[in-house]
Tab-separated table of C-alpha atoms in Angstrom:
chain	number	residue	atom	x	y	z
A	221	UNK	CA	-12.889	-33.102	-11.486
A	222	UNK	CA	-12.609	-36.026	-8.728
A	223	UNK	CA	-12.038	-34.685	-5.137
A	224	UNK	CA	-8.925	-36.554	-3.814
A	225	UNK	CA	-6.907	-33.738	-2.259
A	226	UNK	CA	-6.560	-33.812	2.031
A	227	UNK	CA	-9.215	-31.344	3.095
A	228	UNK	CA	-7.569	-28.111	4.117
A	229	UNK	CA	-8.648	-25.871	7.625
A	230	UNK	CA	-9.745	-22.999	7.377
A	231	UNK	CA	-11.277	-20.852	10.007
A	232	UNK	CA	-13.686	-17.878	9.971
A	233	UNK	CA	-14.029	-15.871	13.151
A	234	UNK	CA	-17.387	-13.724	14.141
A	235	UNK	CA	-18.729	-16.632	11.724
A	236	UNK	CA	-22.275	-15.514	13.274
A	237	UNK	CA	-22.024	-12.618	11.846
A	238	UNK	CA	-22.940	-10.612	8.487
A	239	UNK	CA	-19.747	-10.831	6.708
A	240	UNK	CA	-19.324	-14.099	7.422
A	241	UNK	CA	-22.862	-14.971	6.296
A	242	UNK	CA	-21.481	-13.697	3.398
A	243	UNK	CA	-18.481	-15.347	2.834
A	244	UNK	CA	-19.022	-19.023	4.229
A	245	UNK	CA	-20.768	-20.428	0.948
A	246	UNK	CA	-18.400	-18.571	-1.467
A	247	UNK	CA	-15.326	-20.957	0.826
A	248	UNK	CA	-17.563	-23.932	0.665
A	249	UNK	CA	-18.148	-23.911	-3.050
A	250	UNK	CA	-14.834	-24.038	-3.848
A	251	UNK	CA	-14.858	-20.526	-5.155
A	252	UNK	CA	-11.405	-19.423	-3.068
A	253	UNK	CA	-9.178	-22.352	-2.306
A	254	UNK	CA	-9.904	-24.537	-5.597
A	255	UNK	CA	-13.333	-26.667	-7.397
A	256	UNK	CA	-10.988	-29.578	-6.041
A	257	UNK	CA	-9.778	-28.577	-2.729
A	258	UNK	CA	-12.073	-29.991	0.437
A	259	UNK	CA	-12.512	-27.780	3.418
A	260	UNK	CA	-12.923	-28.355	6.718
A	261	UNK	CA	-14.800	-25.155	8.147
A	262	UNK	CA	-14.219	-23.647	11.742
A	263	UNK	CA	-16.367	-21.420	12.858
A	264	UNK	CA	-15.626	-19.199	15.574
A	265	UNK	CA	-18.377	-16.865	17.861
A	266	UNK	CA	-18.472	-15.641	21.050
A	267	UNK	CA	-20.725	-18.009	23.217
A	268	UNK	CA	-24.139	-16.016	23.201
A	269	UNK	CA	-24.203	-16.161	19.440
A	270	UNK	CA	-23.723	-19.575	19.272
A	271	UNK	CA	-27.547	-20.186	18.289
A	272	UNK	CA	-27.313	-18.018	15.576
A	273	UNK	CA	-24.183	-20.007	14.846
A	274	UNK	CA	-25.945	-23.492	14.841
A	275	UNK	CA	-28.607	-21.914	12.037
A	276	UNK	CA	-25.861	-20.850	9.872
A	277	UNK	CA	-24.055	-24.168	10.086
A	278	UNK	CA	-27.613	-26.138	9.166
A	279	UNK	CA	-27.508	-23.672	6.047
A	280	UNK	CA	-24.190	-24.756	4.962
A	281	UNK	CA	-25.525	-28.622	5.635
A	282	UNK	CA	-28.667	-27.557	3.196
A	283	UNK	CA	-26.472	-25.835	0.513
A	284	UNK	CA	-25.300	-29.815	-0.064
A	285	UNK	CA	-21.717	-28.672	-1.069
A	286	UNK	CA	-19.654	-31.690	-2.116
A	287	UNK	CA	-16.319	-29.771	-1.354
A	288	UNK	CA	-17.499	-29.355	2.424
A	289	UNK	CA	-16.266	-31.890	4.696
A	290	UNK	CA	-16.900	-30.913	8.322
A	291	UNK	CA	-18.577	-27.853	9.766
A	292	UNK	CA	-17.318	-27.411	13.373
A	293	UNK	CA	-19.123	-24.331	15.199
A	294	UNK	CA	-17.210	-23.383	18.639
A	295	UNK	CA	-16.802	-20.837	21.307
A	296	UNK	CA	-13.546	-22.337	22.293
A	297	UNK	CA	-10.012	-21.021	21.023
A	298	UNK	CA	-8.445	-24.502	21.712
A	299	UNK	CA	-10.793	-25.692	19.012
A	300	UNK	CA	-10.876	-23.437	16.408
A	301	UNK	CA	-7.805	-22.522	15.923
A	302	UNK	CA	-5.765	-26.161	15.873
A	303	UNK	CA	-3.897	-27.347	12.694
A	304	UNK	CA	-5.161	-24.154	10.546
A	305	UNK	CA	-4.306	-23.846	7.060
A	306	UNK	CA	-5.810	-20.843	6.674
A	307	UNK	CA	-7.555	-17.989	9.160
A	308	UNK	CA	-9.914	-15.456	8.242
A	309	UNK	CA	-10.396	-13.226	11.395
A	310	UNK	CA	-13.490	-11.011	10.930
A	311	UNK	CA	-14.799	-10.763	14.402
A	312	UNK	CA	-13.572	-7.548	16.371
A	313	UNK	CA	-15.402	-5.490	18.622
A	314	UNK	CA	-17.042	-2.719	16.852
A	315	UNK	CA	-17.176	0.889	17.769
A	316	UNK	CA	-19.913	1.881	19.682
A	317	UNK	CA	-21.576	5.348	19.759
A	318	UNK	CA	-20.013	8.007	22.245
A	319	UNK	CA	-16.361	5.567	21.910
A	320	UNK	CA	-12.845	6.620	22.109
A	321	UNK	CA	-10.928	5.375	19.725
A	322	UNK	CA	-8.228	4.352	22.339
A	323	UNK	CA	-10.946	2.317	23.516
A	324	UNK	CA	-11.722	0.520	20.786
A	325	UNK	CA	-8.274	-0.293	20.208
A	326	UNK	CA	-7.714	-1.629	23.858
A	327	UNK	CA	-10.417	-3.850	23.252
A	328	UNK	CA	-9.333	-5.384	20.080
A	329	UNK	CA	-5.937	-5.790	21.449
A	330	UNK	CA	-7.720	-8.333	23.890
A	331	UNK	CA	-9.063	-9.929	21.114
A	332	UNK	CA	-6.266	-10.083	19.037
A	333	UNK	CA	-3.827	-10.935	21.357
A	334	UNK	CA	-5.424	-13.591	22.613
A	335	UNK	CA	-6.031	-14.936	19.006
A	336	UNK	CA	-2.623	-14.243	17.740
A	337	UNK	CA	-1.500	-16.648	21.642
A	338	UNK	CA	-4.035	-19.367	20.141
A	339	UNK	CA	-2.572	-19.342	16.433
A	340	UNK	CA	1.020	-19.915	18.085
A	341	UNK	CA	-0.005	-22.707	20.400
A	342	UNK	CA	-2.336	-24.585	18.390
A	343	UNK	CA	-2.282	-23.889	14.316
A	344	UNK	CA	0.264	-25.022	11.601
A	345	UNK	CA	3.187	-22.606	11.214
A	346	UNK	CA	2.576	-22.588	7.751
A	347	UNK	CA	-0.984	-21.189	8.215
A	348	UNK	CA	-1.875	-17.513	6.606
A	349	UNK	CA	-3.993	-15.377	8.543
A	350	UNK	CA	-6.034	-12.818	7.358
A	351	UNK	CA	-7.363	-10.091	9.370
A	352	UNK	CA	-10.615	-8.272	8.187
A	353	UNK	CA	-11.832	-7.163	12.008
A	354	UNK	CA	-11.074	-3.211	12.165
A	355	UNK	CA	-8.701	-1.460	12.913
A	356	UNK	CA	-7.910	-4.331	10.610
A	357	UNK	CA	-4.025	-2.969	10.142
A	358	UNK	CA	-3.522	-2.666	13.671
A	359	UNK	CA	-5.436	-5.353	15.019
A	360	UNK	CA	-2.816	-7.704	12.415
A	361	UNK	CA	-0.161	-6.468	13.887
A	362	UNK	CA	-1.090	-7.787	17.116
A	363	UNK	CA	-2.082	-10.912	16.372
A	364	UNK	CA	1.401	-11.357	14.912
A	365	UNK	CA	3.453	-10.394	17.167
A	366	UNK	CA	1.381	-12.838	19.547
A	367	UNK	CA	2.263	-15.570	17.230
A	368	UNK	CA	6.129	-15.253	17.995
A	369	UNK	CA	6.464	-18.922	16.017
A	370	UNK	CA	4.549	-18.103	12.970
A	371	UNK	CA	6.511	-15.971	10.215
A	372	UNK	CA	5.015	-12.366	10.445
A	373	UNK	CA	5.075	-12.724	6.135
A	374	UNK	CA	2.015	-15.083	7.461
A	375	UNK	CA	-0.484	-12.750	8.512
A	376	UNK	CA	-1.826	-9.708	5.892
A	377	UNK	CA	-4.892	-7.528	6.723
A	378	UNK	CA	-7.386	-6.871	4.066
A	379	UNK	CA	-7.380	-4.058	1.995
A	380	UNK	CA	-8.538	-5.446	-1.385
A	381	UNK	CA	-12.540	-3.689	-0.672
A	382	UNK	CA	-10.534	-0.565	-0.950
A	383	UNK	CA	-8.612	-1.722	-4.176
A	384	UNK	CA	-11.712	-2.847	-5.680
A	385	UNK	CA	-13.592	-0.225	-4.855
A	386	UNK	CA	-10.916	2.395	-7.039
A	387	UNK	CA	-10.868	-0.136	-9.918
A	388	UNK	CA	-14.813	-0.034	-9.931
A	389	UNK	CA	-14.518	3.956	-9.580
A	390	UNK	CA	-12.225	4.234	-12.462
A	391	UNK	CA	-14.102	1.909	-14.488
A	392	UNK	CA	-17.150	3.565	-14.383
A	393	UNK	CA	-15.657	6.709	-14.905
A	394	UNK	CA	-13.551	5.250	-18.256
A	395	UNK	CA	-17.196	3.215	-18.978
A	396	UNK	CA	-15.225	-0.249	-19.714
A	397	UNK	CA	-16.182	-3.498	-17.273
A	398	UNK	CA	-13.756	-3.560	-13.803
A	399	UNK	CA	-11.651	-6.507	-14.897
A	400	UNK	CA	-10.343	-4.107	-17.439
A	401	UNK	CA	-8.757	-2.109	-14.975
A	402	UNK	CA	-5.274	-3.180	-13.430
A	403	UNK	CA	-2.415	-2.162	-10.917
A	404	UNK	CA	-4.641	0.529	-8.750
A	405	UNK	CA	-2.625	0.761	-5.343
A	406	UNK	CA	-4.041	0.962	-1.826
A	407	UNK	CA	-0.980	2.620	0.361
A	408	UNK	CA	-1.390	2.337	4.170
A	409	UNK	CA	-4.042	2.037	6.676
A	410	UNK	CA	-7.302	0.687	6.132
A	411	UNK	CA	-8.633	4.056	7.504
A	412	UNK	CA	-9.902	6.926	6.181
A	413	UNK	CA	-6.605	8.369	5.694
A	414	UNK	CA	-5.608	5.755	2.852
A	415	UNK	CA	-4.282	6.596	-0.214
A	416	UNK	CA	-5.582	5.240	-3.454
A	417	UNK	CA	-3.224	5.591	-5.835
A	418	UNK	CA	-3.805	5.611	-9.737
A	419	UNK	CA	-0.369	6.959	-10.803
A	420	UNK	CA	0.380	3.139	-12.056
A	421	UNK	CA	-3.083	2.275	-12.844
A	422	UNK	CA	-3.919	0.828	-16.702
A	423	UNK	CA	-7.025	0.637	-18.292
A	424	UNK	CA	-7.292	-1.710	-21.437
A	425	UNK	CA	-9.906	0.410	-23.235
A	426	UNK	CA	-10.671	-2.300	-26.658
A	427	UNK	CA	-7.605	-4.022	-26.494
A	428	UNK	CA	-5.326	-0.806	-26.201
A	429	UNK	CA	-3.911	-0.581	-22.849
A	430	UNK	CA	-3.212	3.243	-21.005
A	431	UNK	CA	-2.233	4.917	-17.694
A	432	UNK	CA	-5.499	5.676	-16.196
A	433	UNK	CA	-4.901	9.785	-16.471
A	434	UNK	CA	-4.510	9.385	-20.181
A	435	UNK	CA	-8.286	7.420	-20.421
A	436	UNK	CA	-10.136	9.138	-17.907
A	437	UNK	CA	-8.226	12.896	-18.998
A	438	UNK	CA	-9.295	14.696	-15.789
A	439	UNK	CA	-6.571	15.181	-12.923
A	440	UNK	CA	-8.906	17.005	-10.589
A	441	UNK	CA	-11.130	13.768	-10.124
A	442	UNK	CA	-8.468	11.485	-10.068
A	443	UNK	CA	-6.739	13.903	-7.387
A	444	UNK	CA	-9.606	15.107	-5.646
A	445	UNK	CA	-13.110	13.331	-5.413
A	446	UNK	CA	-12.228	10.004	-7.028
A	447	UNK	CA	-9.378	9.447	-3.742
A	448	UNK	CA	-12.277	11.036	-1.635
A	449	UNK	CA	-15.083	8.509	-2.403
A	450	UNK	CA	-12.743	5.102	-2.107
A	451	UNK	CA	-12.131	7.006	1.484
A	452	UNK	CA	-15.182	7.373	2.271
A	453	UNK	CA	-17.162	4.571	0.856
A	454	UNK	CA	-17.693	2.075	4.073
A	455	UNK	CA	-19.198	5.319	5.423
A	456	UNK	CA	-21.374	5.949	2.405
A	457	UNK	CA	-22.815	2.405	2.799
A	458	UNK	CA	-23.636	2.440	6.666
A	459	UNK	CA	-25.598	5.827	6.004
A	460	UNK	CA	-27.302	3.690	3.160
A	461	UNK	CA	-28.000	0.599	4.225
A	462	UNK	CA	-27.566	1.332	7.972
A	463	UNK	CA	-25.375	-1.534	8.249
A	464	UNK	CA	-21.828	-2.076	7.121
A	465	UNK	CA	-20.743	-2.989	3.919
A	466	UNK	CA	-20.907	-7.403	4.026
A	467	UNK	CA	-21.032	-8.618	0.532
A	468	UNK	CA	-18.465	-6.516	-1.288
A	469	UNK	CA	-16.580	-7.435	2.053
A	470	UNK	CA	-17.128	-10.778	2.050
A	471	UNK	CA	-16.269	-10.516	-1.973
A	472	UNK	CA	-13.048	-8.870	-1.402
A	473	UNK	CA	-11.688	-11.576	1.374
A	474	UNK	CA	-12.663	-14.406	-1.576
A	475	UNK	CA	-10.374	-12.177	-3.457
A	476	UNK	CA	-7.483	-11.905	-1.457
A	477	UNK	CA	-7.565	-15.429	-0.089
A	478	UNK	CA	-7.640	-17.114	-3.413
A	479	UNK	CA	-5.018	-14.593	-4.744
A	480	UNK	CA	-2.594	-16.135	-1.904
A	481	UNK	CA	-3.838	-19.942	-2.424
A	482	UNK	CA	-3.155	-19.169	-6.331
A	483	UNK	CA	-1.004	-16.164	-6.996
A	484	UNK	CA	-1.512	-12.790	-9.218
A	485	UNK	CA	-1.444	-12.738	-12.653
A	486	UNK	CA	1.366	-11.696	-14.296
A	487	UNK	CA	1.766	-8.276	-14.900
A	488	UNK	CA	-0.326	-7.339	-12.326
A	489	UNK	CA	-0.571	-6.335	-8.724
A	490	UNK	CA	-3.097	-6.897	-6.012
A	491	UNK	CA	-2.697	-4.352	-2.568
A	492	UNK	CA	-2.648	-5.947	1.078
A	493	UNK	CA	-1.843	-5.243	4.128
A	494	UNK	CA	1.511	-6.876	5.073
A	495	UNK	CA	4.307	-6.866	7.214
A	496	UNK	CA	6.671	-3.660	6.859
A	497	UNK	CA	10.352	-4.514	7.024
A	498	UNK	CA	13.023	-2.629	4.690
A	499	UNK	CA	10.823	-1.749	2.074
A	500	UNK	CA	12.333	1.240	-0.987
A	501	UNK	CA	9.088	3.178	-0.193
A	502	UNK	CA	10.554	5.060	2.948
A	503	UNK	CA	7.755	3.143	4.976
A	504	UNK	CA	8.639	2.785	8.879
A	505	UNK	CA	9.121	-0.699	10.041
A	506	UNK	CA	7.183	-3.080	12.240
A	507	UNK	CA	3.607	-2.035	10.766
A	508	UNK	CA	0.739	-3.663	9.002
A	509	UNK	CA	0.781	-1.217	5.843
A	510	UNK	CA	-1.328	-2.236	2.558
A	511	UNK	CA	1.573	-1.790	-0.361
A	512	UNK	CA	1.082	-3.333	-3.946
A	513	UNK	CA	2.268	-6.795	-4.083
A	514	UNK	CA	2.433	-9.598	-6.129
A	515	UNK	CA	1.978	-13.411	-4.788
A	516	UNK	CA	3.830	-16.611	-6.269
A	517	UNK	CA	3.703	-19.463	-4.154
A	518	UNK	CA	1.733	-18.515	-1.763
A	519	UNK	CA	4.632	-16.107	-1.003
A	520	UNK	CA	3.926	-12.217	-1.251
A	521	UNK	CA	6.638	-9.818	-2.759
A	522	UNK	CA	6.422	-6.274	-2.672
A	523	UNK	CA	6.740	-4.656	-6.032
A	524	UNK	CA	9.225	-2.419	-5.689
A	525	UNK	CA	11.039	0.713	-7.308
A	526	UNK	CA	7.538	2.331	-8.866
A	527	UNK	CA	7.919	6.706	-8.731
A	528	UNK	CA	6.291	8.420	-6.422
A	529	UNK	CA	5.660	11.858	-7.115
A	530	UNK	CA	5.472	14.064	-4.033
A	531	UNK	CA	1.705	14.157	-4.203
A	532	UNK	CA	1.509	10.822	-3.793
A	533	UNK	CA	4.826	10.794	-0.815
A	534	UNK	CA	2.404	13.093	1.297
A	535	UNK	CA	-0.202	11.263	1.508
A	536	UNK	CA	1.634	7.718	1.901
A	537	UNK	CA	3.310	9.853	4.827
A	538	UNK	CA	0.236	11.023	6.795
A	539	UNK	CA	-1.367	7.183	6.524
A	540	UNK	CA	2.158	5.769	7.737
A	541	UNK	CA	1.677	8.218	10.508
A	542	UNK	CA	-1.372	7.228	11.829
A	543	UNK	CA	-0.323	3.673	11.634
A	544	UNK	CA	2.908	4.363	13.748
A	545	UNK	CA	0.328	6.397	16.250
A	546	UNK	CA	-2.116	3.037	16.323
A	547	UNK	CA	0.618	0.504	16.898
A	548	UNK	CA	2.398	2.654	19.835
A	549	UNK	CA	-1.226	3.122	21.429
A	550	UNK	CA	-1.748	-0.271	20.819
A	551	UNK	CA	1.871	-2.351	21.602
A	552	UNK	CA	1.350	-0.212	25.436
A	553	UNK	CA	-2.038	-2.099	26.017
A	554	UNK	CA	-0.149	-5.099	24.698
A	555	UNK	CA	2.120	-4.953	27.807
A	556	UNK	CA	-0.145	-3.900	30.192
């Protein structure tokens, strides 16, 4: 297919580090924005990793990617972030041993803030942000309130490891491939306290499609250990692999990103973190709360009016609660 399009912006923050190493050839190839869509890549680091940067950015030269127009590698906001079509935030400061969580959070609000301030003053207002960096919910919420100018329906945080992480779970369990597994919903915070949801869930077992209970005919795992191990499973992997979980990461930003560039299929709904505002689901306003949504036009759309059983209002409850506890801890270091 001939290349003729403008190349589009797109910039991916702690680009020096393992997600991002990644990520950066899966953009490059064409794999999330479109086989005829040219990128400009922006890669943002904090200045003593920009030699670690400079190697990453001679890989991308080496992979030869037509699509791949520019490489810029910075240290400077002013740079990185202006005329953005797209943002993919995935630095943050990590929690450190012996850290209080308030800590943590004052620290991304620095960051976050101060990224959100750059977005405002020097990328397009049509640009959509993702934020990956944890407390990814949180941290999103920040940046867009920071970004007065840019439509909060802009910025999303990514939950869609979590969502594909319950469709794998269920399709192991039900023994068919993962694509054969829809409508699995991530509610809340991308925390340990979120709530994966298979109350709406199908599974097309050889061309016969069924709610998930009827397939996998056990309520105790879908209720108990099943909700459990999605919960638990960036844990699972750092005790593994003593390092966090950077390819299925990196795997699920591909998928969220090109599910905003292109939309969801119909029928079927993807969860995100987005912008709470007069939702049916009983969800406060003014948070960053993953809900199941569907995108048309680059334009998200909560899907609304599903049941929800009180099993399910509990636990979409104590996530919203924690959320509500982040933002208030967070929005006071925000005016400091």
């Amino acid at each position: 297919m001939p290349i003729s399009a403008e190349p589009i912006r797109v910039l991916v923050t702690g680009a020096a580090g393992q997600i991002a190493y990644s990520l950066l050839y899966s953009i490059a190839n064409g794999d999330v924005f479109g086989k005829d869509q040219p990128v400009v890549l922006m890669l943002l680091d904090i200045p003593p990793m920009l030699p670690v940067l400079d190697g990453v950015v001679m890989e991308l030269q080496d992979c030869a990617l037509p699509l791949l127009k520019e490489v810029i590698p910075t240290d400077q906001e002013e740079v990185a972030f202006k005329d953005l079509d797209a943002a993919i935030l995935v630095g943050s400061m990590p929690r450190k041993d012996g850290m209080e969580r308030k800590d943590l959070l004052k620290a991304n609000v620095a960051i976050f803030k101060s990224q959100g301030a750059a977005l405002d003053k020097y990328a397009k207002k049509t640009v959509k942000v993702l934020v990956v960096g944890n407390p990814a919910n949180t941290n999103c919420l920040i940046a867009a309130k920071s970004a007065p100018s840019i439509p909060k329906e802009n910025f999303s945080c990514l939950t869609r490891l979590d969502h594909n992480r319950a469709c794998s779970q269920v399709a192991s369990r039900c023994g068919v491939p993962a694509d054969k597994v829809k409508n699995v919903i991530i509610w809340g915070n991308h925390s340990s306290t979120q709530y994966p949801d298979v109350h709406h869930c199908v599974v097309n077992v050889q061309g016969s499609v069924k709610p998930a209970f009827d397939v996998v005919k056990d309520d105790d795992w879908l209720k108990g250990s099943f909700i459990a191990t999605v919960q638990q499973r960036g844990a699972a992997v750092i005790k593994a692999r003593k390092l966090s979980s950077a390819m299925s990461a990196a795997k699920a930003i591909c998928d969220h990103m090109r599910n905003i560039w292109m939309g969801t299929a119909e029928g079927e709904f993807i969860s995100m973190g987005v912008y709470s505002s007069g939702n049916t689901y009983g969800v406060p306003d003014d948070l960053i709360y993953s809900f199941p949504v569907t995108i048309k036009d680059k334009t998200w759309k909560i899907v609304d009016a599903l049941t929800i059983n009180d099993f399910s209002r509990a636990r979409m409850d104590a996530t919203a609660a924690e959320l509500v506890e982040e933002r208030d801890a967070a929005t006071s270091f925000l005016s400091a």
